Tab-separated table of C-alpha atoms in Angstrom:
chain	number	residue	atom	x	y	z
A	50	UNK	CA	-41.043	-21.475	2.027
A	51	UNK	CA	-41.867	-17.756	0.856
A	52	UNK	CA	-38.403	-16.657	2.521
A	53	UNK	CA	-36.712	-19.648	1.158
A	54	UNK	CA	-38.192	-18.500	-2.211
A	55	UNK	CA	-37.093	-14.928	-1.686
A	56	UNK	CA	-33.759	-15.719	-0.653
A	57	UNK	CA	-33.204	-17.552	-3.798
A	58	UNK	CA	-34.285	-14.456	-5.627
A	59	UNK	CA	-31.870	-11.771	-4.006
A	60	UNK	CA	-29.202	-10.904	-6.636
A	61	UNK	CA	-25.668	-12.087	-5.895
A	62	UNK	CA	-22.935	-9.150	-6.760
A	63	UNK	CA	-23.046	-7.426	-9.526
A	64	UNK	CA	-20.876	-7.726	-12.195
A	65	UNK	CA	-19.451	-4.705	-12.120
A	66	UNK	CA	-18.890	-5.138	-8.315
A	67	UNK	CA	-17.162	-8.453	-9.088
A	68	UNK	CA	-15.039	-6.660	-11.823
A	69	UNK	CA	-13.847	-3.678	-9.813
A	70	UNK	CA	-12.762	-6.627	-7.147
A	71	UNK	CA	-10.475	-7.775	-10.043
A	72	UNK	CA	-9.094	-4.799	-11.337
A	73	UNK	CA	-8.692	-3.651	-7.839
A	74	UNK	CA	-6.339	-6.911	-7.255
A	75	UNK	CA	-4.691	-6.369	-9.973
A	76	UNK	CA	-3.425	-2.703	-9.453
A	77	UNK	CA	-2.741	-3.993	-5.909
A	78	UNK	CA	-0.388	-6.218	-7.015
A	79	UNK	CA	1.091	-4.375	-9.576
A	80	UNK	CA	-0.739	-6.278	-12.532
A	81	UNK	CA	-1.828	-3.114	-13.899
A	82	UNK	CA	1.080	-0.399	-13.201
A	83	UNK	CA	0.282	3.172	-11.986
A	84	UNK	CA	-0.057	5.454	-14.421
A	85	UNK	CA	-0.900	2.666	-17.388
A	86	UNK	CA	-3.779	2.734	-20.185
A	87	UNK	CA	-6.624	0.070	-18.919
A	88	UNK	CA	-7.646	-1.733	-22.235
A	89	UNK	CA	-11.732	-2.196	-21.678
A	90	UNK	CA	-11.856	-4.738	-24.066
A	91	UNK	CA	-8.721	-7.007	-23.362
A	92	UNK	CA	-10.840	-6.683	-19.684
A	93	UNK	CA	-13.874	-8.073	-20.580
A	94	UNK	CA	-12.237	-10.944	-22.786
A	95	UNK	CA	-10.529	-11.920	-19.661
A	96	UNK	CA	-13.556	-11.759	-17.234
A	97	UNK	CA	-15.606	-13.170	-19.827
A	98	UNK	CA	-18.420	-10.426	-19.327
A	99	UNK	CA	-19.286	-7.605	-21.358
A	100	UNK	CA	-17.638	-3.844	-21.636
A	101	UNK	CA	-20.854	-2.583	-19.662
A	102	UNK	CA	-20.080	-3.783	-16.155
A	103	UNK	CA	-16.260	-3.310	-17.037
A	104	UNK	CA	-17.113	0.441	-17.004
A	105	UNK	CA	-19.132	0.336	-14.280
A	106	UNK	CA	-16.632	-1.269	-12.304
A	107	UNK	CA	-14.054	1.844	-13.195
A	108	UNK	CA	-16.491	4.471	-12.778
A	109	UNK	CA	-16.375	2.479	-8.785
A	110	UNK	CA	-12.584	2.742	-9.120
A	111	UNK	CA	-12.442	6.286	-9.790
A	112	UNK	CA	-14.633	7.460	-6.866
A	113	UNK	CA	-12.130	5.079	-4.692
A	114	UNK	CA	-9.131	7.560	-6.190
A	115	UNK	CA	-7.434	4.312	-8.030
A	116	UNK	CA	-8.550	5.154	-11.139
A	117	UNK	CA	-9.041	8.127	-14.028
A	118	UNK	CA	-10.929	9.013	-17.011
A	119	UNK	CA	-9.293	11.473	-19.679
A	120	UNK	CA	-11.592	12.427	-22.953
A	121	UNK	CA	-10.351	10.945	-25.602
A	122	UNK	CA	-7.722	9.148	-23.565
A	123	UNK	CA	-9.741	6.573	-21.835
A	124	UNK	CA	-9.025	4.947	-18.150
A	125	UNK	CA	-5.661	4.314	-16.493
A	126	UNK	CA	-4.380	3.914	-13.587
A	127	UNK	CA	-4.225	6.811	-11.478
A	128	UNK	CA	-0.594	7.791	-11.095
A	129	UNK	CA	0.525	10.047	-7.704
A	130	UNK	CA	2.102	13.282	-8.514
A	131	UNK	CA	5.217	13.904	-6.532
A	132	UNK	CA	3.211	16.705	-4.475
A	133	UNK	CA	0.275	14.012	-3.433
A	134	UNK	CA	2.927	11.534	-3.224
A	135	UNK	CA	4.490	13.661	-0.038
A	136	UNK	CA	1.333	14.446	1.089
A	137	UNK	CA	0.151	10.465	1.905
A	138	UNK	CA	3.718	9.936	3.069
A	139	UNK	CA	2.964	12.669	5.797
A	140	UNK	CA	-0.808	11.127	6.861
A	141	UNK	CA	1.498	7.726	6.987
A	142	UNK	CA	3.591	9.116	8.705
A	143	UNK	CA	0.782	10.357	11.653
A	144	UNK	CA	-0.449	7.405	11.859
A	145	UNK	CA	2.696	5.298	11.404
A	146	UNK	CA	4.578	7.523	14.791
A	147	UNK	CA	0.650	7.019	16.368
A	148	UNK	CA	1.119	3.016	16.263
A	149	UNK	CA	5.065	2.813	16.955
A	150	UNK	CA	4.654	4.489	20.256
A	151	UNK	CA	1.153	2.682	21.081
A	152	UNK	CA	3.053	-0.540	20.515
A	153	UNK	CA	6.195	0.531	22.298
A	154	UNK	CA	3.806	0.450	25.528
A	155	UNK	CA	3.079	-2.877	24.357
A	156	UNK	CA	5.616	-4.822	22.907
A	157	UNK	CA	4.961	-8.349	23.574
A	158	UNK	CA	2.181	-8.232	21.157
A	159	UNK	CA	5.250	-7.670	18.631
A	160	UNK	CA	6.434	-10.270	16.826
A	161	UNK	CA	10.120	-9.119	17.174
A	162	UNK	CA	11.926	-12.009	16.069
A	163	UNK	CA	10.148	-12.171	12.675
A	164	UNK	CA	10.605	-8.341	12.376
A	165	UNK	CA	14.607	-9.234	12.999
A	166	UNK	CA	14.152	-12.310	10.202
A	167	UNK	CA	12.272	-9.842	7.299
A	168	UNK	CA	15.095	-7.305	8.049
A	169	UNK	CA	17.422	-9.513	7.773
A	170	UNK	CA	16.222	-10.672	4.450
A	171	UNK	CA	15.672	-6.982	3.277
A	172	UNK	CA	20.053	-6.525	4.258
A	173	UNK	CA	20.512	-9.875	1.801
A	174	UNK	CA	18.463	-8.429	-0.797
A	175	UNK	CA	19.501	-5.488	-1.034
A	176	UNK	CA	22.959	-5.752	-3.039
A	177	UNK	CA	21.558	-7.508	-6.086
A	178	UNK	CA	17.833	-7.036	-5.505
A	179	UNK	CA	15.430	-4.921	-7.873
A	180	UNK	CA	13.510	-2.017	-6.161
A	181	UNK	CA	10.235	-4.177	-6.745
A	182	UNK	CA	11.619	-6.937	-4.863
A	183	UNK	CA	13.027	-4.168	-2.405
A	184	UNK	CA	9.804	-2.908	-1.585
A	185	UNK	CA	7.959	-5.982	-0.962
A	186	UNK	CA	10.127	-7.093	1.863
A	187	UNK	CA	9.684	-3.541	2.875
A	188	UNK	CA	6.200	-3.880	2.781
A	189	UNK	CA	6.289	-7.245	5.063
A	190	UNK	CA	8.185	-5.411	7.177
A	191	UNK	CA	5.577	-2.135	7.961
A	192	UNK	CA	3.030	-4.700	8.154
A	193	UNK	CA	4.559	-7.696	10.743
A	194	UNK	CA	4.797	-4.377	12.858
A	195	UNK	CA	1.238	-3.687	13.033
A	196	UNK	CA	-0.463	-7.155	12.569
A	197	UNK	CA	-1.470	-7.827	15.671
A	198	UNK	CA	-2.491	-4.013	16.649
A	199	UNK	CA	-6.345	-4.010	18.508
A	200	UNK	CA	-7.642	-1.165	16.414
A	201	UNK	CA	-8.264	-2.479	12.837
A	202	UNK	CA	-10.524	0.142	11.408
A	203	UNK	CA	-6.669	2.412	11.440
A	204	UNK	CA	-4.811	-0.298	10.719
A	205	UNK	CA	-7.058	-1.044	7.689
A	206	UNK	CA	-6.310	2.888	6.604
A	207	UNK	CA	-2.772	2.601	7.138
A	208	UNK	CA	-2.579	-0.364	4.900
A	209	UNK	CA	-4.787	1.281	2.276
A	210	UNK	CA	-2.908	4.166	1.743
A	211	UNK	CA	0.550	2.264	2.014
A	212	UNK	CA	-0.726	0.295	-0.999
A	213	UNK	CA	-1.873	3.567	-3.056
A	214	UNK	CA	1.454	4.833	-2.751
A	215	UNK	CA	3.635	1.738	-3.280
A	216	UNK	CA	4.485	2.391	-7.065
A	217	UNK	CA	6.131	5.724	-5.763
A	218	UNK	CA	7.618	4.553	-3.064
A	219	UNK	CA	8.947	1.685	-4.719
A	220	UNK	CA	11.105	4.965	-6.764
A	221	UNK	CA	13.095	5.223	-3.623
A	222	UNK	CA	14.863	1.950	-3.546
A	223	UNK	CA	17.061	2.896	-6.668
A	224	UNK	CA	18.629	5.487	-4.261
A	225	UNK	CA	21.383	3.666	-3.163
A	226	UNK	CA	22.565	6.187	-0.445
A	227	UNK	CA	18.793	5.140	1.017
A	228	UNK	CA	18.780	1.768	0.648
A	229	UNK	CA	22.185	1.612	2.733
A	230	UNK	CA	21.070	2.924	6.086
A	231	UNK	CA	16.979	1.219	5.626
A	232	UNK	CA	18.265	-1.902	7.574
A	233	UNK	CA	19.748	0.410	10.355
A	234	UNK	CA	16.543	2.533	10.711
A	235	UNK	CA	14.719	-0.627	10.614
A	236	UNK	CA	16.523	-2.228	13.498
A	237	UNK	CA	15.965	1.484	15.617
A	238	UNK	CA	12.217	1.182	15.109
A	239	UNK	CA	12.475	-2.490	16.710
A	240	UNK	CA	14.575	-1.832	19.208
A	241	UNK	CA	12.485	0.893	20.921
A	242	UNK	CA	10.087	-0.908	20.589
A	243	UNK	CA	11.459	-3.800	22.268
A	244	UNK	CA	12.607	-1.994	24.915
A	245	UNK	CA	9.316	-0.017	25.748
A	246	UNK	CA	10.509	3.244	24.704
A	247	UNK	CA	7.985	5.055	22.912
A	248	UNK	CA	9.994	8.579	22.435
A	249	UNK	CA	12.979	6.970	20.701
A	250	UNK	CA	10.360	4.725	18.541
A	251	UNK	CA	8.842	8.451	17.537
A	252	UNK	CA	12.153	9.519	16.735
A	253	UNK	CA	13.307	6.175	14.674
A	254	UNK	CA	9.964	6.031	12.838
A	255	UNK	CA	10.679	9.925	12.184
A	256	UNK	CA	14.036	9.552	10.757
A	257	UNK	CA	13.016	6.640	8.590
A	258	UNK	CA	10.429	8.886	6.873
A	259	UNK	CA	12.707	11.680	6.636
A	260	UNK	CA	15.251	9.680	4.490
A	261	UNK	CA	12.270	8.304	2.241
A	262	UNK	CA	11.112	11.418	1.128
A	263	UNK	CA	14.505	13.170	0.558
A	264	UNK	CA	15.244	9.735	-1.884
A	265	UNK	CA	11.390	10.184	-3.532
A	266	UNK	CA	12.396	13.893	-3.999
A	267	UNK	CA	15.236	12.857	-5.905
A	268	UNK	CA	14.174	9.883	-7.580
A	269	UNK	CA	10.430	10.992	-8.377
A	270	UNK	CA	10.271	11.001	-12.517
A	271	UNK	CA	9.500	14.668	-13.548
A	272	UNK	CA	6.886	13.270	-15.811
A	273	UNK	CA	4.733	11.886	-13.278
């Protein structure tokens, strides 16, 4: 009875903890833009809590890197400069060349056809398609590749920091001259992997990331 009484006692999470889980979502999926003012009040009328948990929550946000406090600005969303923009891009690409060649020993736990149906997608979107719509095949892509991998704690990483650098990334897709040889680079990361080959998956996954940053060089606003 007395644990049954105690059990009923122990707080459920905090509000702020449930607010940061909100706000969190919502930069993740591009609800609240990188870089953008986040209106405290307009939060808390939609949560239907007070301000005081709403700050908590970003005070959680900005040890987590996703968030920033200016005096006499107020919070936004944290924006990457073009300089920590290229630095993720190289831990990605560590750890991205890391799993390619892992997988390339093997491949059967790679879902190949679906990687050959969300390229083939990305090739019919690209003509017409928006960079936002762009990168969100692209993103299905990168992660059908590494779904099934055994080691989740790097997956996990890899997807974090592909997320905190999607708004940047995203830049690249206006390049056109990049966005004409993705579906080719694509297919060269699949096929060595399909074929066991872990030195030309290194090199495929290599080239790919080469061609991204050169467009994010190009493309990346100055203002950022």
């Amino acid at each position: 009875m007395m644990i049954k009484e105690r059990e009923k006692k122990m707080p459920n999470t905090s509000l702020a903890d449930q607010a940061a889980n909100k706000i969190r979502i919502l930069i993740e999926k591009n609800g609240l833009k990188p870089g953008s003012h986040i209106n405290i009040d307009s939060l808390a009328k939609e949560f239907g809590i007070s301000q005081t948990p709403i700050r908590e929550a970003l005070k959680k946000l900005i040890s987590e890197g996703l968030a920033v406090y200016r005096p006499r600005v107020g919070y936004s969303v944290r924006n990457l400069t073009l300089h920590e923009y290229l630095q993720v891009s190289e831990i990605l690409q560590v750890i991205e060349t890391h799993l390619v060649k892992e997988l390339a020993k093997i491949p059967f736990i790679v879902d190949i056809t679906a990687l050959r149906a969300i390229n083939r997608e990305l090739a019919e979107c690209l003509p017409a398609g928006g960079r936002e719509m762009i990168g969100a095949i692209n993103d299905r892509f990168h992660e059908k590749i590494y779904e099934n991998y055994h080691n989740k704690l790097m997956t996990g990483r890899l997807n974090s920091l592909w997320l905190e650098a999607r708004a940047p990334r995203n830049l690249m897709y206006d390049n056109k001259v990049f966005t004409n040889r993705i579906v080719a680079e694509h297919e060269a990361i699949i096929s060595a992997i399909e074929r066991g080959d872990p030195a030309a998956a290194e090199a495929a996954i290599s080239v790919h990331y080469v061609s991204g940053r050169e467009s994010a060089i190009i493309y990346f606003p100055v203002e950022a």
